[in-house]
XYZ file of C-alpha atoms in Angstrom:
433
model
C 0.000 0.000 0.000
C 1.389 3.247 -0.936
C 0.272 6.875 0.571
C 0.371 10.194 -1.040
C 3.260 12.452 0.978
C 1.552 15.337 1.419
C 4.961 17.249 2.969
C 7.122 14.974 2.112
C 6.585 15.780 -2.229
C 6.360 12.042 -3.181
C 5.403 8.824 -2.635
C 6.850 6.155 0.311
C 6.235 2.571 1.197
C 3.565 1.827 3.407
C 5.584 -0.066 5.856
C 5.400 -0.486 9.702
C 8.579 -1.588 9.898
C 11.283 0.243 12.340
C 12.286 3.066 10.885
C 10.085 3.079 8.014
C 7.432 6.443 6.807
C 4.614 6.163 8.853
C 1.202 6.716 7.359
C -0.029 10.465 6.767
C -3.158 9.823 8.383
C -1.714 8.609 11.467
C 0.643 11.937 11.589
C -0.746 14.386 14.475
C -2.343 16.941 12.048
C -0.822 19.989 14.527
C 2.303 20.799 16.726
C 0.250 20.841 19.634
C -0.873 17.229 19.233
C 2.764 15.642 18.978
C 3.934 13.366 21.647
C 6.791 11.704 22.380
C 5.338 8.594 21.009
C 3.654 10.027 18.011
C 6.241 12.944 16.945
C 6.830 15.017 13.337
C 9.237 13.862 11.000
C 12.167 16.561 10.042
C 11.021 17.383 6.784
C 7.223 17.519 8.168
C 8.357 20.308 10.552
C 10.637 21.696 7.793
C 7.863 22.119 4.936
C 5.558 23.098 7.690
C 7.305 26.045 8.294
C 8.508 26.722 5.090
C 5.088 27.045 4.084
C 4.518 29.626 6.696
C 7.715 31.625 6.160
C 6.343 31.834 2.673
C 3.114 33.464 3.163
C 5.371 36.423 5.189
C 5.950 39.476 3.369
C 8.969 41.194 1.366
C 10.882 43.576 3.475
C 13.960 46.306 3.030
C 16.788 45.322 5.604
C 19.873 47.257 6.171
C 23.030 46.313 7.441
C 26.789 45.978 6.363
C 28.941 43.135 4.420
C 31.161 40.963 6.319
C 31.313 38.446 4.069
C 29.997 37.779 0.192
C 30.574 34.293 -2.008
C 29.617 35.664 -5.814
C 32.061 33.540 -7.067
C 29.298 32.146 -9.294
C 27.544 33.884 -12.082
C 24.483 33.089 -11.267
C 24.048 33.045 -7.298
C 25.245 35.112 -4.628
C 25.814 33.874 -0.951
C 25.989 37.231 1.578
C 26.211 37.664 5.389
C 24.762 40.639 6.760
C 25.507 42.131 10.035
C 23.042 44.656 11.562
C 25.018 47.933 11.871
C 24.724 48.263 15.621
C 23.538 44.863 17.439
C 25.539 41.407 16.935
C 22.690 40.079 14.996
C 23.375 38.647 11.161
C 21.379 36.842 8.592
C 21.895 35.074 5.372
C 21.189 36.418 2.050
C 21.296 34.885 -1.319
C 19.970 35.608 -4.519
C 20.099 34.315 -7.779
C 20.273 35.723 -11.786
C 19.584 39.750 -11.741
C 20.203 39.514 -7.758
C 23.811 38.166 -8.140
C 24.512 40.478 -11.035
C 23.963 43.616 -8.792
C 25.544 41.869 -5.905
C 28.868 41.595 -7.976
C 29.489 44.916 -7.207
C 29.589 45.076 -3.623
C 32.142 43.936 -1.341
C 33.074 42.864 2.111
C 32.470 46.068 4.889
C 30.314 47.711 2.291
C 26.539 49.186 4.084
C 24.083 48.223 1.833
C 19.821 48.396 1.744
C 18.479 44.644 0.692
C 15.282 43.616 -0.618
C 13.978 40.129 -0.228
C 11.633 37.536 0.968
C 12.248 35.214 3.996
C 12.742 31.955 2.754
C 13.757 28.113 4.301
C 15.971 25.934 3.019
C 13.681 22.343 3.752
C 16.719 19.978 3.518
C 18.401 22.128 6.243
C 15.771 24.051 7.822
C 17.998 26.906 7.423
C 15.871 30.432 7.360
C 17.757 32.947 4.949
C 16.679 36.106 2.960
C 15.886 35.935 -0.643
C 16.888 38.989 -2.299
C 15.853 40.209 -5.592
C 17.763 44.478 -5.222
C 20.722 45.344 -2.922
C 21.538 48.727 -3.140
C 24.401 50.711 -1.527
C 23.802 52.803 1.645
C 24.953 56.367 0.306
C 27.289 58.277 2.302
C 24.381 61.408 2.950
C 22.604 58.262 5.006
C 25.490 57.281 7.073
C 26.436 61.010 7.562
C 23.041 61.638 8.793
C 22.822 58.838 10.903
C 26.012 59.659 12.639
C 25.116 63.270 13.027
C 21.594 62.021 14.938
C 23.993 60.223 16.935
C 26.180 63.429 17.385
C 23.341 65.759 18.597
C 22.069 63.405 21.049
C 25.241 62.521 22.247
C 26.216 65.995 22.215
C 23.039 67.188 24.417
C 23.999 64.455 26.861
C 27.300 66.825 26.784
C 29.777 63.815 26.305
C 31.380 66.486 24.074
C 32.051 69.181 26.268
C 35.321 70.612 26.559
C 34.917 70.881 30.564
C 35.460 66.590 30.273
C 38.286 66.925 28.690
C 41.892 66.502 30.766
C 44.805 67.557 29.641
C 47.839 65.055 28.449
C 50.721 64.378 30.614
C 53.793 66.433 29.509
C 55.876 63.155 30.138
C 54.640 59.828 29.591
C 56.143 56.924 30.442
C 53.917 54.431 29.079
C 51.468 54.242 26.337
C 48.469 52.046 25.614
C 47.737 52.023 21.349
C 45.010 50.504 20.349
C 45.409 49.602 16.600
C 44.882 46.280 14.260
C 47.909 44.054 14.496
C 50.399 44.561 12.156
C 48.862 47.590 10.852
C 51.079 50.756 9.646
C 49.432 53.087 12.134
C 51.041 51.268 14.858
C 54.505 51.580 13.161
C 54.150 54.825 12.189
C 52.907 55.659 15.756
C 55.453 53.533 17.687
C 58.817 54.668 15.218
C 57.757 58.146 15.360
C 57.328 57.921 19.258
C 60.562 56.135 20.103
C 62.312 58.816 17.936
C 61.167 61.823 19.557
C 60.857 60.052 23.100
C 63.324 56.903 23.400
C 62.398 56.118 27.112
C 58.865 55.131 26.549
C 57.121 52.125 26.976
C 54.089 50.690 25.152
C 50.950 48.826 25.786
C 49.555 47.467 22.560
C 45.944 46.421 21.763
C 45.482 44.306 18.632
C 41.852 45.454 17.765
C 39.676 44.464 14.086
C 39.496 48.866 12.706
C 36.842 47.592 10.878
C 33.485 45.454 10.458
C 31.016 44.213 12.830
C 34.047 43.341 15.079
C 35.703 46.765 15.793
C 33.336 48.759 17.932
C 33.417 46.104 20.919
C 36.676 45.074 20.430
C 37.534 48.706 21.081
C 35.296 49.288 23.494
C 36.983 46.111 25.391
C 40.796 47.542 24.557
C 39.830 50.860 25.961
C 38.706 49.181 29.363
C 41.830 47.660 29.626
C 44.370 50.016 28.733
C 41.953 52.835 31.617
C 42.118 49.639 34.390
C 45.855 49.787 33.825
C 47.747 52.101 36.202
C 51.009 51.788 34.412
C 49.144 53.440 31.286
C 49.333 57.350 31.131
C 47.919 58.219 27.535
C 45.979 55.780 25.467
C 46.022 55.891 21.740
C 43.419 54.670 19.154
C 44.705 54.422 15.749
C 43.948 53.627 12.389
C 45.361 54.270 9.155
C 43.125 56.069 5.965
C 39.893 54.897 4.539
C 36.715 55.233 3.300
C 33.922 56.608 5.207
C 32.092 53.239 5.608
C 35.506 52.048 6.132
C 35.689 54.105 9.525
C 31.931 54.454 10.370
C 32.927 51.627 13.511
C 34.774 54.331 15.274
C 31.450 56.565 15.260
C 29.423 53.645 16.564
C 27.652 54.935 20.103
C 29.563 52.402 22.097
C 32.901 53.179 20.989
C 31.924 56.860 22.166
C 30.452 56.029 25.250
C 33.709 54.605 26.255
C 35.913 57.172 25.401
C 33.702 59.867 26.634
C 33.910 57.430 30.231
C 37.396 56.861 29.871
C 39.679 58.621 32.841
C 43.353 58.178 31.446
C 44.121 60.970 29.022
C 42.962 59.506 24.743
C 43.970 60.733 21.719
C 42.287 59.666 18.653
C 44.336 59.586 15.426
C 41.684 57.769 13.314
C 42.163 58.491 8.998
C 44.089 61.280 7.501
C 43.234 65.092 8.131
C 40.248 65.071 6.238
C 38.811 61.949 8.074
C 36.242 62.429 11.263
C 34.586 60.350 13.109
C 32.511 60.959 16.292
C 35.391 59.102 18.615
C 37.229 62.392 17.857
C 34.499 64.352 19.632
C 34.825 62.446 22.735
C 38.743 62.297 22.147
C 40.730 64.496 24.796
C 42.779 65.277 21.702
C 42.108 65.105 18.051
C 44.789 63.960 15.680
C 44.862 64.041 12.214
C 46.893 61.112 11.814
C 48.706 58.580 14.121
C 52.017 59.999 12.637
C 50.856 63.349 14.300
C 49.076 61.211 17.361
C 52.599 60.403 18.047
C 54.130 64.069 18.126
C 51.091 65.162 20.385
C 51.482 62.646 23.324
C 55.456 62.857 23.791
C 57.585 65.608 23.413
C 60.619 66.238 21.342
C 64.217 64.973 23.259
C 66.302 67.507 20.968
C 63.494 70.054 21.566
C 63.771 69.533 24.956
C 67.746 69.364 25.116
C 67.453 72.694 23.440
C 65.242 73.885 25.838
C 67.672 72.694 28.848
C 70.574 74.152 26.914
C 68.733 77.712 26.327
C 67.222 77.714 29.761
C 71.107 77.072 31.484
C 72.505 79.340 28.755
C 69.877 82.077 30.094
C 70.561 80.792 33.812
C 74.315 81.750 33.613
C 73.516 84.927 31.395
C 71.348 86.407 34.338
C 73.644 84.805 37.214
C 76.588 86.606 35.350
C 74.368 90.108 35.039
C 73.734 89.641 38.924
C 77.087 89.080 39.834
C 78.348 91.578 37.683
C 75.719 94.233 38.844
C 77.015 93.066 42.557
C 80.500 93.532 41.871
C 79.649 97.178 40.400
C 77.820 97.773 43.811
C 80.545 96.828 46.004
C 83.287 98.469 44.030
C 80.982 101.899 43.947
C 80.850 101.206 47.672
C 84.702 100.679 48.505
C 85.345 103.535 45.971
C 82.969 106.102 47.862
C 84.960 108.871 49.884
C 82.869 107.206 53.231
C 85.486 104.466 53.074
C 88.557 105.868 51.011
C 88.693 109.091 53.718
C 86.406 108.481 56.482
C 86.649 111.600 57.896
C 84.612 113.162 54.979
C 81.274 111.567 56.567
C 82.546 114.644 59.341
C 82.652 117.106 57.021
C 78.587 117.787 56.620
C 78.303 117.966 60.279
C 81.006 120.068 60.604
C 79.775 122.643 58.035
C 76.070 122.660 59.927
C 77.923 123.325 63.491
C 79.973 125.921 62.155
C 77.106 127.816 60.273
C 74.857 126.826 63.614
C 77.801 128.763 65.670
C 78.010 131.470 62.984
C 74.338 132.196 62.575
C 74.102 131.801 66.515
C 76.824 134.651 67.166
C 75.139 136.893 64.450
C 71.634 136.420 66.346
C 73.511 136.748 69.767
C 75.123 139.743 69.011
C 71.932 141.136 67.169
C 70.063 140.367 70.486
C 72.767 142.403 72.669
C 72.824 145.006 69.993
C 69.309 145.541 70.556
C 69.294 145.285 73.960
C 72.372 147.747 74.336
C 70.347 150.141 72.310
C 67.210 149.522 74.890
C 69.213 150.196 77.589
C 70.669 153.367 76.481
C 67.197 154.689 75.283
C 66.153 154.015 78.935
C 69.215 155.659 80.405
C 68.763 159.226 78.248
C 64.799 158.575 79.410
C 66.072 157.965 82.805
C 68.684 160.750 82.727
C 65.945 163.093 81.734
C 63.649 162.809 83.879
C 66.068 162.214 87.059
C 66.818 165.290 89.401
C 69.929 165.586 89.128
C 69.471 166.638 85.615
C 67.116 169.448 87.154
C 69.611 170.734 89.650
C 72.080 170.674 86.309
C 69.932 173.107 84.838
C 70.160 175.586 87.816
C 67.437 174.781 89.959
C 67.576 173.507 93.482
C 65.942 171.147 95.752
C 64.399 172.095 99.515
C 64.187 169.475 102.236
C 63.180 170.037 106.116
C 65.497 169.038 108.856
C 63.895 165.551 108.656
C 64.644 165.274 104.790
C 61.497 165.455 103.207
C 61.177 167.955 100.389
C 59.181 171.026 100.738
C 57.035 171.917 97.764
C 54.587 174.176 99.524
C 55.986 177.365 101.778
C 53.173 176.300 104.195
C 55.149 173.334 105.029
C 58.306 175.501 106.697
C 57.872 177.482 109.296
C 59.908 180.675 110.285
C 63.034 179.402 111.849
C 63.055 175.815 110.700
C 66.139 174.511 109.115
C 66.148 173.882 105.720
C 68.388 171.880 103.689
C 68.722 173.184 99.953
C 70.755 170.467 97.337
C 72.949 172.112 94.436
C 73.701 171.030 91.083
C 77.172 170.958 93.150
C 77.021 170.887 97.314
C 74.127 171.244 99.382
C 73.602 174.911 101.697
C 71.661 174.716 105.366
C 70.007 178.014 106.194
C 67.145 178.627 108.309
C 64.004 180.081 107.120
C 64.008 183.902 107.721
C 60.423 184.492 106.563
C 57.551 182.917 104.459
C 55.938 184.351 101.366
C 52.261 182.518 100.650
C 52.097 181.749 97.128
């Protein structure tokens, strides 16, 4: 007996033997009726689903290349990788589909059309695509700068988060793809302006679904590591897809976080990506990364040499200056002929004494001439100077002068004083006035 294979596309033996297709009808017509003893067949469960899957709808995914098999004419095997989770899916094509995949290539960002489809013989779900176009660069850009504003508003970006580089570092953490040129070109460049210096390399992927937690990780490390002083992140030129990992929000987030002093030298000059932003320093390339984080040794020997060439210059003004000073003091009359410091004094003594005899003898001058106004006053109005002019002065016996005849009485003695002598006489007879 032989039953029609619904699922199965075919027809099977009817046979209950071990191992053998069992009957259709005796299938469990849904998933929730399976048991342990009465279970699906593979390519029941396979077909089941693949006739669901096929009733979904088309859709436009985006994502980026990290790998592509269009070895073939005529098909087209891609892996997709969504541009910010760790999430990929298949896609294949076939005909028109793997003529416009031709053109793409691994890293590249690219818009895919398709249908979900299952592979029955491996119950493999994949996309079937039937256009692929490139992601253009005015996408990306405005992608990253949505990124940039609201990172920017969060103020990862502000300049008040940024620390300044240590003038001497003695060890530096570069994170970089192995054998890459920027880490040459960073680490020959370093060692020739700085020979003393010590590095911690990172071996990172710069590119592809792989770089932004790879870099994230390296940038935790080199920060947990107190030996580190200034961390560089590094990558040679490329295109703009080539570098849109260092833009990716995590890679950001971890600089912005980061507490030891970054650089990031990512591209040439004209390159930018949002990990400059967050950056302590931006460099334009990891040649010029290198001549930011150390300094110069000849520079610096120059530097020395100047500064002790400037050292002795003003040591040799000072001590000349102080050798002019003490000379100008042992030459100074004070020391050659002491006795000149007398000299001053002596002059204000002898004009004190000479000003103090001309106001001394002033003084007596005046005073003489006082005194001799007094005496003339004196001499004129004193007696004698009456009795020099002829007249004469009366006293009684008892010597007081008589200026009224009343006071003498007939026969009193009177005592009359001369100019020269003095006469007694006794009064004779009294006239009343």
């Amino acid at each position: 007996m032989y039953w029609n294979n619904e699922y199965g596309g075919g027809t099977q033996p009817a046979d209950n033997a071990v191992g053998a297709p069992r009957p259709l009808d005796e299938l469990p017509k849904y998933a929730r009726d399976t048991t342990p003893e009465h279970p699906w067949p593979v390519h029941l469960l396979s077909r089941k689903w693949h006739d669901v899957i096929e009733r979904w709808p088309t859709v436009w995914i985006e994502g980026q290349i990290v790998e592509i098999n269009a070895r073939r004419a005529t098909s087209v095997y891609i892996t997709l990788r969504d541009s910010f989770e760790d999430v990929s899916i298949s896609v294949n094509g076939f005909g028109a589909f793997a003529q416009m995949a031709r053109g793409f290539k691994q890293g590249d960002r690219v818009v895919v059309h398709g249908k979900a489809d299952l592979w029955v013989k491996q119950t493999r779900l994949s996309l079937r695509g039937d256009d692929i176009r490139k992601v253009g660069v005015g996408d990306l850009k405005e992608q990253i700068d949505e990124l940039r504003r609201k990172l920017k508003g969060e103020g990862l970006f502000d300049e008040s988060n940024k620390v300044p580089l240590p003038e001497f570092p003695k060890n530096i953490g570069l994170v970089c793809a192995p054998q890459a040129r920027a880490e040459g070109d960073v680490i020959t460049n370093v060692m020739l302006r700085w020979p003393t210096v010590d590095f911690t390399v990172c071996h990172v992927h710069v590119q592809g679904p792989q770089c932004p937690p790879e870099v994230v990780d390296a940038i935790a490390r080199l920060d947990a590591d107190p030996n580190v002083d200034v961390i560089i992140v590094a990558r040679g030129g490329g295109s703009f897809e080539d570098l849109i990992g260092f833009s990716d929000e995590r890679v950001v987030r971890a600089t912005a976080a980061c507490v030891t002093p970054i650089v990031s030298a990512i591209g040439h000059e004209d390159d930018w990506t949002l990990i400059d932003l967050a950056a302590d320093m931006r460099a334009s390339t990891p040649t010029d990364a290198a001549k930011r984080v150390v300094p110069d040794v000849r520079e610096q020997q120059r530097l020395i040499a100047n500064a002790i060439g400037t050292m002795r210059m003003r040591i040799g003004a000072m001590v000349d200056n102080e050798t002019r000073l003490v000379e100008g003091y042992a030459n100074r009359p004070s020391l050659t002929r002491p006795q000149t410091m007398l000299d001053p004094y002596e002059r204000q003594i002898d004009d004190a004494v000479r000003t103090m005899r001309i106001g001394l003898t002033r003084i007596v001058d005046d005073e003489q001439l006082r005194v001799e106004k007094l005496e003339a006053t004196l001499r004129a109005l004193s007696p004698q100077s009456t009795l020099d002019r002829g007249y004469a002065v009366l006293q009684t016996a008892d010597g007081h002068v008589v200026d009224d005849a009343s006071a003498v009485a007939v026969g009193d003695d009177i005592t009359v004083t001369l100019r020269r002598g003095a006469i007694v006489a006794k009064a004779t007879r009294i006239v009343e006035a």
